[in-house]
Tab-separated table of C-alpha atoms and ligand atoms in Angstrom:
chain	number	residue	atom	x	y	z
A	28	MET	CA	-46.180	-8.685	-7.502
A	29	ALA	CA	-43.630	-6.528	-5.715
A	30	SER	CA	-44.554	-2.869	-5.345
A	31	ALA	CA	-43.600	-0.696	-8.297
A	32	GLN	CA	-40.153	0.792	-8.339
A	33	LYS	CA	-40.070	4.534	-8.127
A	34	ILE	CA	-38.155	6.707	-10.550
A	35	LEU	CA	-37.463	10.407	-10.171
A	36	VAL	CA	-37.127	12.263	-13.474
A	37	ILE	CA	-35.255	15.553	-13.231
A	38	GLU	CA	-35.621	17.439	-16.496
A	39	ASP	CA	-36.634	21.035	-17.244
A	40	GLU	CA	-37.967	20.383	-20.757
A	41	PRO	CA	-41.636	19.392	-20.306
A	42	ASP	CA	-41.767	17.381	-23.565
A	43	ILE	CA	-38.871	15.156	-22.642
A	44	ARG	CA	-40.100	14.806	-19.077
A	45	LYS	CA	-43.489	13.677	-20.372
A	46	LEU	CA	-41.912	11.258	-22.836
A	47	VAL	CA	-39.877	9.659	-20.067
A	48	GLN	CA	-42.800	9.653	-17.636
A	49	TYR	CA	-45.192	8.102	-20.187
A	50	ASN	CA	-42.847	5.329	-21.241
A	51	LEU	CA	-41.855	4.372	-17.726
A	52	THR	CA	-45.461	4.375	-16.535
A	53	GLN	CA	-46.325	2.064	-19.435
A	54	GLU	CA	-43.713	-0.298	-18.022
A	55	HIS	CA	-45.341	-0.096	-14.578
A	56	PHE	CA	-42.792	2.122	-12.941
A	57	ASN	CA	-43.975	4.735	-10.490
A	58	VAL	CA	-42.732	8.100	-11.781
A	59	VAL	CA	-42.120	11.318	-9.871
A	60	GLU	CA	-41.153	14.469	-11.779
A	61	ALA	CA	-38.961	17.447	-10.933
A	62	GLU	CA	-38.158	20.357	-13.217
A	63	ASP	CA	-35.000	21.509	-11.486
A	64	GLY	CA	-32.411	20.500	-8.927
A	65	GLU	CA	-33.953	22.309	-5.989
A	66	GLN	CA	-37.292	20.615	-6.504
A	67	ALA	CA	-35.513	17.303	-6.952
A	68	LEU	CA	-33.717	17.627	-3.626
A	69	SER	CA	-36.937	18.118	-1.680
A	70	LEU	CA	-38.658	15.280	-3.561
A	71	LEU	CA	-35.758	12.904	-2.914
A	72	GLN	CA	-36.250	13.044	0.839
A	73	ARG	CA	-39.966	12.468	0.644
A	74	GLU	CA	-40.230	10.011	-2.227
A	75	LYS	CA	-37.092	7.880	-1.762
A	76	PRO	CA	-36.846	6.825	-5.420
A	77	ASN	CA	-35.079	3.639	-6.541
A	78	LEU	CA	-33.420	5.445	-9.434
A	79	VAL	CA	-32.937	8.964	-10.751
A	80	ILE	CA	-32.979	10.068	-14.380
A	81	LEU	CA	-31.022	13.265	-14.401
A	82	ASP	CA	-30.708	15.791	-17.206
A	83	LEU	CA	-27.265	17.325	-17.515
A	84	MET	CA	-28.497	20.763	-18.603
A	85	LEU	CA	-30.757	22.168	-15.922
A	86	PRO	CA	-31.461	25.754	-14.935
A	87	GLY	CA	-29.921	26.682	-11.598
A	88	LEU	CA	-28.179	23.687	-10.062
A	89	SER	CA	-26.699	21.763	-13.002
A	90	GLY	CA	-27.098	18.032	-13.494
A	91	LEU	CA	-23.422	17.542	-12.732
A	92	GLU	CA	-23.539	19.526	-9.517
A	93	LEU	CA	-26.604	17.606	-8.427
A	94	CYS	CA	-24.973	14.286	-9.323
A	95	LYS	CA	-21.929	15.195	-7.256
A	96	MET	CA	-24.121	16.208	-4.313
A	97	LEU	CA	-26.069	12.960	-4.432
A	98	ARG	CA	-22.863	10.946	-4.416
A	99	GLN	CA	-21.545	12.859	-1.404
A	100	ARG	CA	-24.658	12.489	0.733
A	101	SER	CA	-24.725	9.267	2.696
A	102	ASP	CA	-28.428	8.612	2.064
A	103	THR	CA	-28.063	8.917	-1.715
A	104	SER	CA	-24.445	7.888	-2.294
A	105	ARG	CA	-25.538	4.611	-3.878
A	106	LEU	CA	-28.715	5.839	-5.555
A	107	PRO	CA	-28.604	4.725	-9.208
A	108	ILE	CA	-28.349	7.636	-11.658
A	109	LEU	CA	-29.012	7.602	-15.394
A	110	MET	CA	-27.712	10.827	-16.902
A	111	LEU	CA	-29.328	12.450	-19.935
A	112	THR	CA	-26.965	14.481	-22.087
A	113	ALA	CA	-27.765	16.734	-25.009
A	114	LYS	CA	-24.553	15.913	-26.798
A	115	ALA	CA	-23.151	12.481	-27.430
A	116	GLY	CA	-19.715	14.008	-26.964
A	117	GLU	CA	-16.982	12.043	-25.280
A	118	ALA	CA	-16.292	14.863	-22.824
A	119	ASP	CA	-19.869	14.879	-21.517
A	120	ARG	CA	-19.882	11.153	-21.122
A	121	ILE	CA	-16.618	11.155	-19.208
A	122	VAL	CA	-17.630	14.018	-16.950
A	123	GLY	CA	-20.937	12.302	-16.188
A	124	LEU	CA	-19.290	9.033	-15.271
A	125	GLU	CA	-16.634	10.868	-13.298
A	126	MET	CA	-19.291	12.525	-11.196
A	127	GLY	CA	-20.636	9.088	-10.368
A	128	ALA	CA	-23.528	8.546	-12.794
A	129	ASP	CA	-24.166	4.850	-13.419
A	130	ASP	CA	-24.875	5.278	-17.094
A	131	TYR	CA	-25.733	7.991	-19.578
A	132	LEU	CA	-28.039	8.379	-22.547
A	133	ALA	CA	-27.554	10.972	-25.289
A	134	LYS	CA	-30.550	12.877	-26.645
A	135	PRO	CA	-32.405	12.148	-28.775
A	136	PHE	CA	-32.880	8.647	-27.353
A	137	SER	CA	-35.391	5.937	-28.067
A	138	PRO	CA	-37.839	5.328	-25.215
A	139	ARG	CA	-37.174	1.593	-25.487
A	140	GLU	CA	-33.468	2.134	-25.053
A	141	MET	CA	-34.164	4.310	-22.031
A	142	VAL	CA	-36.359	1.663	-20.393
A	143	ALA	CA	-33.734	-0.996	-21.111
A	144	ARG	CA	-31.015	1.109	-19.466
A	145	VAL	CA	-33.201	1.772	-16.428
A	146	ARG	CA	-33.859	-1.947	-16.001
A	147	ALA	CA	-30.180	-2.800	-16.400
A	148	ILE	CA	-29.077	-0.253	-13.802
A	149	LEU	CA	-31.736	-1.403	-11.333
A	150	ARG	CA	-30.722	-5.026	-11.810
A	151	ARG	CA	-27.128	-4.131	-11.126
A	152	ALA	CA	-28.078	-2.127	-8.041
A	153	GLU	CA	-30.132	-4.996	-6.662
A	154	SER	CA	-27.355	-7.530	-6.943
A	155	LYS	CA	-25.005	-5.327	-4.951
A	156	PRO	CA	-26.087	-5.876	-1.332
A	157	ALA	CA	-25.454	-9.600	-1.655
A	158	LEU	CA	-21.972	-8.913	-2.967
A	159	GLU	CA	-21.207	-6.511	-0.155
A	160	THR	CA	-21.968	-9.020	2.549
A	161	ALA	CA	-20.531	-12.015	0.707
A	162	VAL	CA	-17.713	-13.779	2.504
A	163	SER	CA	-16.032	-14.903	-0.667
A	164	TYR	CA	-15.821	-14.229	-4.372
A	165	GLU	CA	-15.209	-16.839	-7.021
A	166	LYS	CA	-15.168	-16.213	-10.745
A	167	GLY	CA	-13.124	-18.224	-13.197
A	168	PRO	CA	-9.575	-18.520	-11.845
A	169	LEU	CA	-10.029	-15.727	-9.275
A	170	LYS	CA	-10.889	-16.601	-5.673
A	171	ILE	CA	-11.076	-14.143	-2.810
A	172	ASP	CA	-11.800	-14.929	0.818
A	173	PHE	CA	-12.941	-11.689	2.449
A	174	SER	CA	-12.751	-13.065	5.976
A	175	THR	CA	-9.166	-14.302	5.803
A	176	TYR	CA	-7.928	-11.798	3.196
A	177	GLU	CA	-6.638	-14.606	1.012
A	178	VAL	CA	-6.551	-14.333	-2.761
A	179	PHE	CA	-5.942	-17.177	-5.187
A	180	VAL	CA	-5.389	-17.008	-8.919
A	181	ARG	CA	-5.448	-20.374	-10.678
A	182	GLU	CA	-5.237	-22.050	-7.250
A	183	LYS	CA	-2.023	-20.207	-6.417
A	184	PRO	CA	-2.011	-17.896	-3.377
A	185	VAL	CA	-1.353	-14.251	-4.222
A	186	LYS	CA	0.246	-11.841	-1.772
A	187	LEU	CA	-1.425	-8.439	-1.603
A	188	THR	CA	-1.020	-5.513	0.736
A	189	LEU	CA	-4.133	-4.433	2.619
A	190	LYS	CA	-4.696	-1.488	0.265
A	191	GLU	CA	-4.324	-3.701	-2.800
A	192	PHE	CA	-6.768	-6.128	-1.259
A	193	GLU	CA	-9.312	-3.393	-0.513
A	194	LEU	CA	-8.920	-2.067	-4.050
A	195	LEU	CA	-9.585	-5.525	-5.467
A	196	ARG	CA	-12.559	-5.957	-3.140
A	197	PHE	CA	-14.131	-2.689	-4.330
A	198	LEU	CA	-13.524	-3.614	-7.981
A	199	VAL	CA	-15.165	-7.029	-7.680
A	200	GLN	CA	-18.062	-5.529	-5.736
A	201	ASN	CA	-18.731	-3.221	-8.688
A	202	PRO	CA	-18.221	-5.489	-11.687
A	203	SER	CA	-18.082	-3.824	-15.085
A	204	ARG	CA	-18.753	-0.425	-13.586
A	205	VAL	CA	-16.347	2.419	-14.299
A	206	LEU	CA	-14.851	3.603	-11.014
A	207	ASN	CA	-13.089	6.935	-11.032
A	208	ARG	CA	-9.947	7.646	-9.044
A	209	ASP	CA	-11.807	9.769	-6.484
A	210	GLN	CA	-14.245	6.960	-5.742
A	211	LEU	CA	-11.366	4.521	-5.331
A	212	LEU	CA	-9.475	6.951	-3.112
A	213	ASP	CA	-12.555	7.547	-0.972
A	214	ARG	CA	-13.326	3.899	-0.594
A	215	VAL	CA	-9.866	2.452	-0.067
A	216	TRP	CA	-7.968	5.324	1.517
A	217	GLY	CA	-10.873	6.977	3.322
A	218	GLY	CA	-9.883	10.276	4.870
A	219	GLU	CA	-6.140	9.589	4.708
A	220	THR	CA	-4.023	12.570	3.811
A	221	PHE	CA	-1.026	12.553	1.472
A	222	VAL	CA	-2.738	10.383	-1.080
A	223	THR	CA	-3.336	11.575	-4.616
A	224	PRO	CA	-5.029	10.069	-7.657
A	225	ARG	CA	-1.510	8.896	-8.616
A	226	THR	CA	-1.579	6.660	-5.542
A	227	VAL	CA	-4.495	4.805	-7.110
A	228	ASP	CA	-2.569	4.278	-10.351
A	229	VAL	CA	0.439	2.906	-8.509
A	230	HIS	CA	-1.653	0.448	-6.528
A	231	ILE	CA	-3.591	-0.627	-9.614
A	232	ARG	CA	-0.291	-1.361	-11.306
A	233	ARG	CA	0.832	-3.519	-8.376
A	234	LEU	CA	-2.504	-5.272	-8.227
A	235	ARG	CA	-2.297	-6.075	-11.925
A	236	LYS	CA	1.195	-7.434	-11.463
A	237	ALA	CA	-0.103	-9.721	-8.755
A	238	ILE	CA	-3.207	-11.098	-10.454
A	239	GLU	CA	-3.082	-10.508	-14.212
A	240	LYS	CA	-1.504	-13.047	-16.533
A	241	ASP	CA	0.369	-10.289	-18.360
A	242	ASP	CA	0.250	-7.052	-16.403
A	243	ARG	CA	1.392	-5.046	-19.442
A	244	LYS	CA	-1.719	-6.236	-21.273
A	245	PRO	CA	-4.283	-6.340	-18.480
A	246	LYS	CA	-7.480	-8.190	-19.265
A	247	TRP	CA	-9.275	-8.030	-15.921
A	248	ILE	CA	-8.617	-4.559	-14.563
A	249	LEU	CA	-9.105	-2.200	-17.482
A	250	THR	CA	-8.132	1.446	-17.753
A	251	VAL	CA	-10.939	3.739	-18.870
A	252	ARG	CA	-9.020	6.655	-20.333
A	253	GLY	CA	-9.617	9.950	-18.639
A	254	VAL	CA	-11.901	8.396	-16.034
A	255	GLY	CA	-10.509	5.523	-14.004
A	256	TYR	CA	-10.723	1.749	-13.919
A	257	LYS	CA	-13.157	-1.096	-14.196
A	258	LEU	CA	-13.154	-4.808	-13.594
A	259	ASP	CA	-14.154	-6.711	-16.721
A	260	GLU	CA	-15.945	-9.583	-15.030
A	261	LYS	CA	-16.650	-11.300	-18.349
A	262	ALA	CA	-12.906	-11.546	-18.938
A	263	VAL	CA	-12.392	-13.037	-15.466
A	264	GLU	CA	-14.998	-15.703	-16.158
B	2	LIG	CA1	-32.472	20.391	-20.011
């Protein structure tokens, strides 16, 4: 058996921390606990967890601030994060996803649901490296050759600018994951100046025009209101 995957639980309420710890240990995960952001940061370096369960409401450094920090640091930028929120409110969910959390769970949650989410996020994270080094992508009518920058939809070649191509590449590398405009800007435009979140919208529109059957009713590249975009890989299939 492969060595147990390690999960860092960052939660100030001891009861919830214990509940999470107990249920994950039952499922053979290795659990490390932190009661605030500062403690979490020092544990992260030493423990190198595979996933973080992060409470939104923490004393001191908030869950959101910590999430943002983790996404900005190169060693943790891809570390899977499951956010715990006290309220099931839309605003909390959107803010969490915007800050780069992979998923969120509203309290009170069932331990089984929590374990299921953890497994799903880890599965998704594991399948990523292969996608990143893949030389081509093929799902349903969509074919992309990353080495020659060619894209085909229903066997027909599609002309894309380099930015549109990079945008499409990032979307297919993160199937069904909500990507916010800042992430897309970072990834596709890097440190370029004079680009704004609007730039992303404009390029998404052009990309849809190029690959969607009806770009006014996009089925593949979906808008997640208030957050950003995601590729619905099921629809592509
Ligand atoms: Ca809390």
